[in-house]
C-alpha atoms as one frame of an Amber mdcrd trajectory, in Angstrom:
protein
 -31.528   5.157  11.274 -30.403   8.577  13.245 -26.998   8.745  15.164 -28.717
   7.036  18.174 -30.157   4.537  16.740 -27.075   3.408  14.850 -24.539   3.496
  18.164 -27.768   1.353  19.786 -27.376  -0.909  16.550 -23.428  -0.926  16.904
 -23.599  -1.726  20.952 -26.410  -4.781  19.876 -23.262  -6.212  17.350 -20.937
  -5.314  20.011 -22.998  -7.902  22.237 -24.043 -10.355  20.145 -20.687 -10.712
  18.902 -19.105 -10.925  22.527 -21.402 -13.797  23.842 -21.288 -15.582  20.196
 -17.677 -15.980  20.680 -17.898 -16.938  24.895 -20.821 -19.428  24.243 -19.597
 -21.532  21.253 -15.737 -20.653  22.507 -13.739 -19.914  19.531 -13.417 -16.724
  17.709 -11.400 -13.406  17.403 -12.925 -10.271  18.871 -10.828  -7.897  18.666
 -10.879  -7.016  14.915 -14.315  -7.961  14.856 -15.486  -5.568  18.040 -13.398
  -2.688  16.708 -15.597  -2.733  12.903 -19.235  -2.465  14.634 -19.954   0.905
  14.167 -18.827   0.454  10.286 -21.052  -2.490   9.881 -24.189  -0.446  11.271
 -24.022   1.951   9.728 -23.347   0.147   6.110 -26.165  -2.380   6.681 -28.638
   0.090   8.189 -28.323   3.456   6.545 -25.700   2.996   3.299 -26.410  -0.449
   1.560 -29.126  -0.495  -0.800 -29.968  -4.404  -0.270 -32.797  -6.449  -0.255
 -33.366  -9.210   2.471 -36.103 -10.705   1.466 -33.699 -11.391  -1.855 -30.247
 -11.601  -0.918 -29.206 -11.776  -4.872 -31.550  -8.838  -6.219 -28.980  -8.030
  -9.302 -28.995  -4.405  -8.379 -28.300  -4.949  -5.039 -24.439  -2.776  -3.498
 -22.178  -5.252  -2.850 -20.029  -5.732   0.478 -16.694  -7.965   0.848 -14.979
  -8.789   4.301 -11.925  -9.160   3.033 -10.915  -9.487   6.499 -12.233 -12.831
   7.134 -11.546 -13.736  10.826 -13.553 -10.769  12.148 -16.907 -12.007  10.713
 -18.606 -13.102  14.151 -19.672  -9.378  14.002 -20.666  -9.625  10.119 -22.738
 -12.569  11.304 -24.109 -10.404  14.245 -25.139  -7.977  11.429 -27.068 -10.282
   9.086 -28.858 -11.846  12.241 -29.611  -8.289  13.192 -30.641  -7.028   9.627
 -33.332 -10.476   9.700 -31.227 -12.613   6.927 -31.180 -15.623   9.670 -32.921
 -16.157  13.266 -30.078 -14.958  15.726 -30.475 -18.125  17.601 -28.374 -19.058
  14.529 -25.395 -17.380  15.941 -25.001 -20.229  18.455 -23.742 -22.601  15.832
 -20.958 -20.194  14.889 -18.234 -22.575  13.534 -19.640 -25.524  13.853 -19.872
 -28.590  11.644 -22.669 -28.262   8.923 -23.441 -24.109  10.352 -24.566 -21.914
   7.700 -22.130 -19.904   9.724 -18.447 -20.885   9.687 -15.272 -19.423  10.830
 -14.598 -17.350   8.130 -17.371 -16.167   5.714 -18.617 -18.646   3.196 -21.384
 -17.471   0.433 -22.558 -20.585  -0.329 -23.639 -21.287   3.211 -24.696 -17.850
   4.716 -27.455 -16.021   3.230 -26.895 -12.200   2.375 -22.855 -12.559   1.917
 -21.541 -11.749  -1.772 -18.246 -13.178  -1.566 -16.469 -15.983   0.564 -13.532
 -14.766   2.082 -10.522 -15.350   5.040  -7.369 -15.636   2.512  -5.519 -11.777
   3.287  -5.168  -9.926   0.476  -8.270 -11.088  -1.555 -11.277  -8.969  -1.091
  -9.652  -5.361  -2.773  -9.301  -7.492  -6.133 -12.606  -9.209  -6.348 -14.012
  -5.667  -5.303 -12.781  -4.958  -8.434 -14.244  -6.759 -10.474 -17.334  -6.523
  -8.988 -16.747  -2.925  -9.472 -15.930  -3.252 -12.938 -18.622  -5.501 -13.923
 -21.488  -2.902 -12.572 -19.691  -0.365 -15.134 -19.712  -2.484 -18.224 -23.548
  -3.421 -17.328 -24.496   0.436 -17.264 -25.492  -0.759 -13.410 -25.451   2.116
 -10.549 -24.579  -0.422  -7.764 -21.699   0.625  -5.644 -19.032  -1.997  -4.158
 -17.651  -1.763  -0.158 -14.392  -3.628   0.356 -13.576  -3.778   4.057  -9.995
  -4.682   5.106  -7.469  -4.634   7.671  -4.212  -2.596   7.814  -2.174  -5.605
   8.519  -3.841  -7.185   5.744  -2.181  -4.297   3.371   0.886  -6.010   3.755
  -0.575  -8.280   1.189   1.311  -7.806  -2.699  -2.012  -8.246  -4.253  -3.930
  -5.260  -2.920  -1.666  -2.844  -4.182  -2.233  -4.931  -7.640  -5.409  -4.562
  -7.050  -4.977  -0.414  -5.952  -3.461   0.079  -9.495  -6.152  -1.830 -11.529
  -9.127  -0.004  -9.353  -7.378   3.529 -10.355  -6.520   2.763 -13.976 -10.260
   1.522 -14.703 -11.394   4.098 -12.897 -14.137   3.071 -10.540 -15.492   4.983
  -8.999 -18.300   2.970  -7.545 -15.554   1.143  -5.363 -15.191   2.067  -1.725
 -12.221   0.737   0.554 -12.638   1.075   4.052  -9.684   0.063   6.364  -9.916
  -0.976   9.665  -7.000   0.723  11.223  -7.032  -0.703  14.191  -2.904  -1.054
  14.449  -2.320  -4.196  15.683  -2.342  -7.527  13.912  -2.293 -11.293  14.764
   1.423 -11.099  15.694   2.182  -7.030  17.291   1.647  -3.572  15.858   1.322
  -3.250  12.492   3.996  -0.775  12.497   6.575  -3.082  13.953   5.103  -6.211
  11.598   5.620  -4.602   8.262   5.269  -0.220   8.333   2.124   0.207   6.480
   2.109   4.141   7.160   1.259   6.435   6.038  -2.005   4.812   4.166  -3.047
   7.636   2.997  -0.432   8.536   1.099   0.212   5.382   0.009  -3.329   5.003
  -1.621  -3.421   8.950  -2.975   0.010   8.072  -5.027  -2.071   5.173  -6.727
  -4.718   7.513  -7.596  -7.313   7.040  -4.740  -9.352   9.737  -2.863  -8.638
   8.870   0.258 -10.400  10.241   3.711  -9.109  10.062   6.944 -11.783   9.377
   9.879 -12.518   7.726  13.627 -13.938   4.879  12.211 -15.673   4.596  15.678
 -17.349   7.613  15.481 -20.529   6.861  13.646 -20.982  10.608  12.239 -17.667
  11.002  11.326 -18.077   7.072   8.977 -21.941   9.101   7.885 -20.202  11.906
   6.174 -17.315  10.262   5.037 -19.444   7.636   3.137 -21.565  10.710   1.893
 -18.836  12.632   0.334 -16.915   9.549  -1.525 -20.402   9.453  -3.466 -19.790
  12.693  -4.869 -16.276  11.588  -6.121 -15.895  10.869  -9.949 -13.454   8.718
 -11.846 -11.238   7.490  -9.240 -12.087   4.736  -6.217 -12.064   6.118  -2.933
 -10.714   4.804   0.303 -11.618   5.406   4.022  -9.102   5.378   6.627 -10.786
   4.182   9.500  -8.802   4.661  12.517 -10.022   2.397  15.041  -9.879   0.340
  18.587  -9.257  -3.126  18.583 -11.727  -4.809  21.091 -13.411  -1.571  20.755
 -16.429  -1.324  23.922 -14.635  -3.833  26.364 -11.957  -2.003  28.430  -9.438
  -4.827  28.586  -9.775  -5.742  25.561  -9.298  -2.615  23.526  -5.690  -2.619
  22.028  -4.454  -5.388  23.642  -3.415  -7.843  21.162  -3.941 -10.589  23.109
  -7.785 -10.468  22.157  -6.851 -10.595  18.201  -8.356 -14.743  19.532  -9.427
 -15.862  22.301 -12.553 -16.648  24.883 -13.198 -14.478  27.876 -13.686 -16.253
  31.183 -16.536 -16.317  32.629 -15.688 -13.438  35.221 -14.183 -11.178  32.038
 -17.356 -12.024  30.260 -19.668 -10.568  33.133 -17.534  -7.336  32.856 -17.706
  -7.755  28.782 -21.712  -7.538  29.214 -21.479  -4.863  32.066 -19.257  -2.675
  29.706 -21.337  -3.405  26.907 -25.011  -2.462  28.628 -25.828  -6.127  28.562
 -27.351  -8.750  30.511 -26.342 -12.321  31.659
């Protein structure tokens, strides 16, 4: 897809995710509105996947670590043609192939449950690893948040990435600065990532993450890297493409009404 068609793609995940979470009434859309222009353009111009077989061996691999924002992950796979959309309406439900956080053994096209903060960098890893001692060229995407960094384990996992070298890992983090509880900066200071990740041996890049050519070339250049993992600082809105939602931390959960749902759709280009 060009620029166009992946900011059409990202405004589609944008509204399916919005009136997945308003219809079934549960959900978080803040973290999961502000990583739609990361998700299209991963699933429709970077992964190298296979729909018609979710497990091809050679297929890149790509971890939410992130959990709670996969109504737009869902949105994605609908969107990509792993499951009907109309699927989307049984978000969280009992017996859904689509459940409140992301479960591989129920929703076709995910390579790794996940929901538990801190997990996804490490079994990026050894996904990661695992490619290299197979001779396969696969790469590995690791999406997280930058409250999740707070999290002892990823910076285990930081040091094992850089010490084994792989280079067919790729961090992204949703910067979005705010987590379930304030700004991450008054939480626990997680600044400055960059720096943190470059003293464990990581190329790092700094981007918009909501600027779809700015998350093109940055995914383009870690590929020329060699030897070390690379991470992308995505600097992002939360609630990204619904004015009063966008870094108000209030929408980290929650259900619009129905009146803040009309302007959700509105904002978003949609329809009721």
């Amino acid at each position: 897809m060009d620029i166009t068609d992946l900011t059409e793609m990202a405004k589609r995940i944008r509204l399916d995710t919005i009136k997945t979470i308003y219809h079934v009434k549960t959900g978080h859309p803040g973290g999961a509105l502000s990583i739609a222009d990361i998700l299209a353009v991963l699933y429709f111009n970077e992964l190298h996947i296979n729909v018609q077989n979710p497990t091809w061996p050679d297929r890149d691999r790509f971890i939410l670590s992130k959990g709670h924002g996969c109504t737009s992950l869902y949105a994605t796979l609908a969107e990509k043609g792993f499951f009907p959309k109309e699927q989307l309406s049984t978000l969280r439900q009992y017996g859904s192939i689509l459940q409140g956080h992301p479960d591989m053994k129920s929703t076709p096209g995910l390579d790794m449950s996940s929901g538990s903060l801190g997990q996804g960098l490490s079994i990026g890893n050894g996904m990661a690893l695992a490619a290299k001692l197979q001779n396969k060229s696969y790469r590995v995407y690791v999406l997280l948040g930058d409250g999740e960094l707070e999290e002892g384990q990823i910076w285990e996992a930081a040091m094992t990435a850089s010490k084994y070298h792989l280079d067919n890992l790729i961090a992204i983090i949703d910067a979005n600065g705010l987590q379930i509880n304030g700004p991450t900066d008054e939480v626990m200071q997680v600044e400055p990532i960059d720096k943190k990740f470059s003293a464990f041996g990581w190329n790092t890049i700094v981007i918009d993450g909501n600027a779809i050519p700015q998350i093109l070339t940055a995914l383009k250049k870690v590929k020329r890297v060699k030897n070390k993992p690379s991470v992308i600082i995505a600097k992002t809105i939360k609630g990204k493409g619904i004015s009063y939602m966008e870094n108000n931390i209030k929408w980290h959960s929650g259900v619009p009404n129905p009146q803040e749902y009309k302007t959700a759709l509105q904002e978003l280009g949609g329809e009721l």
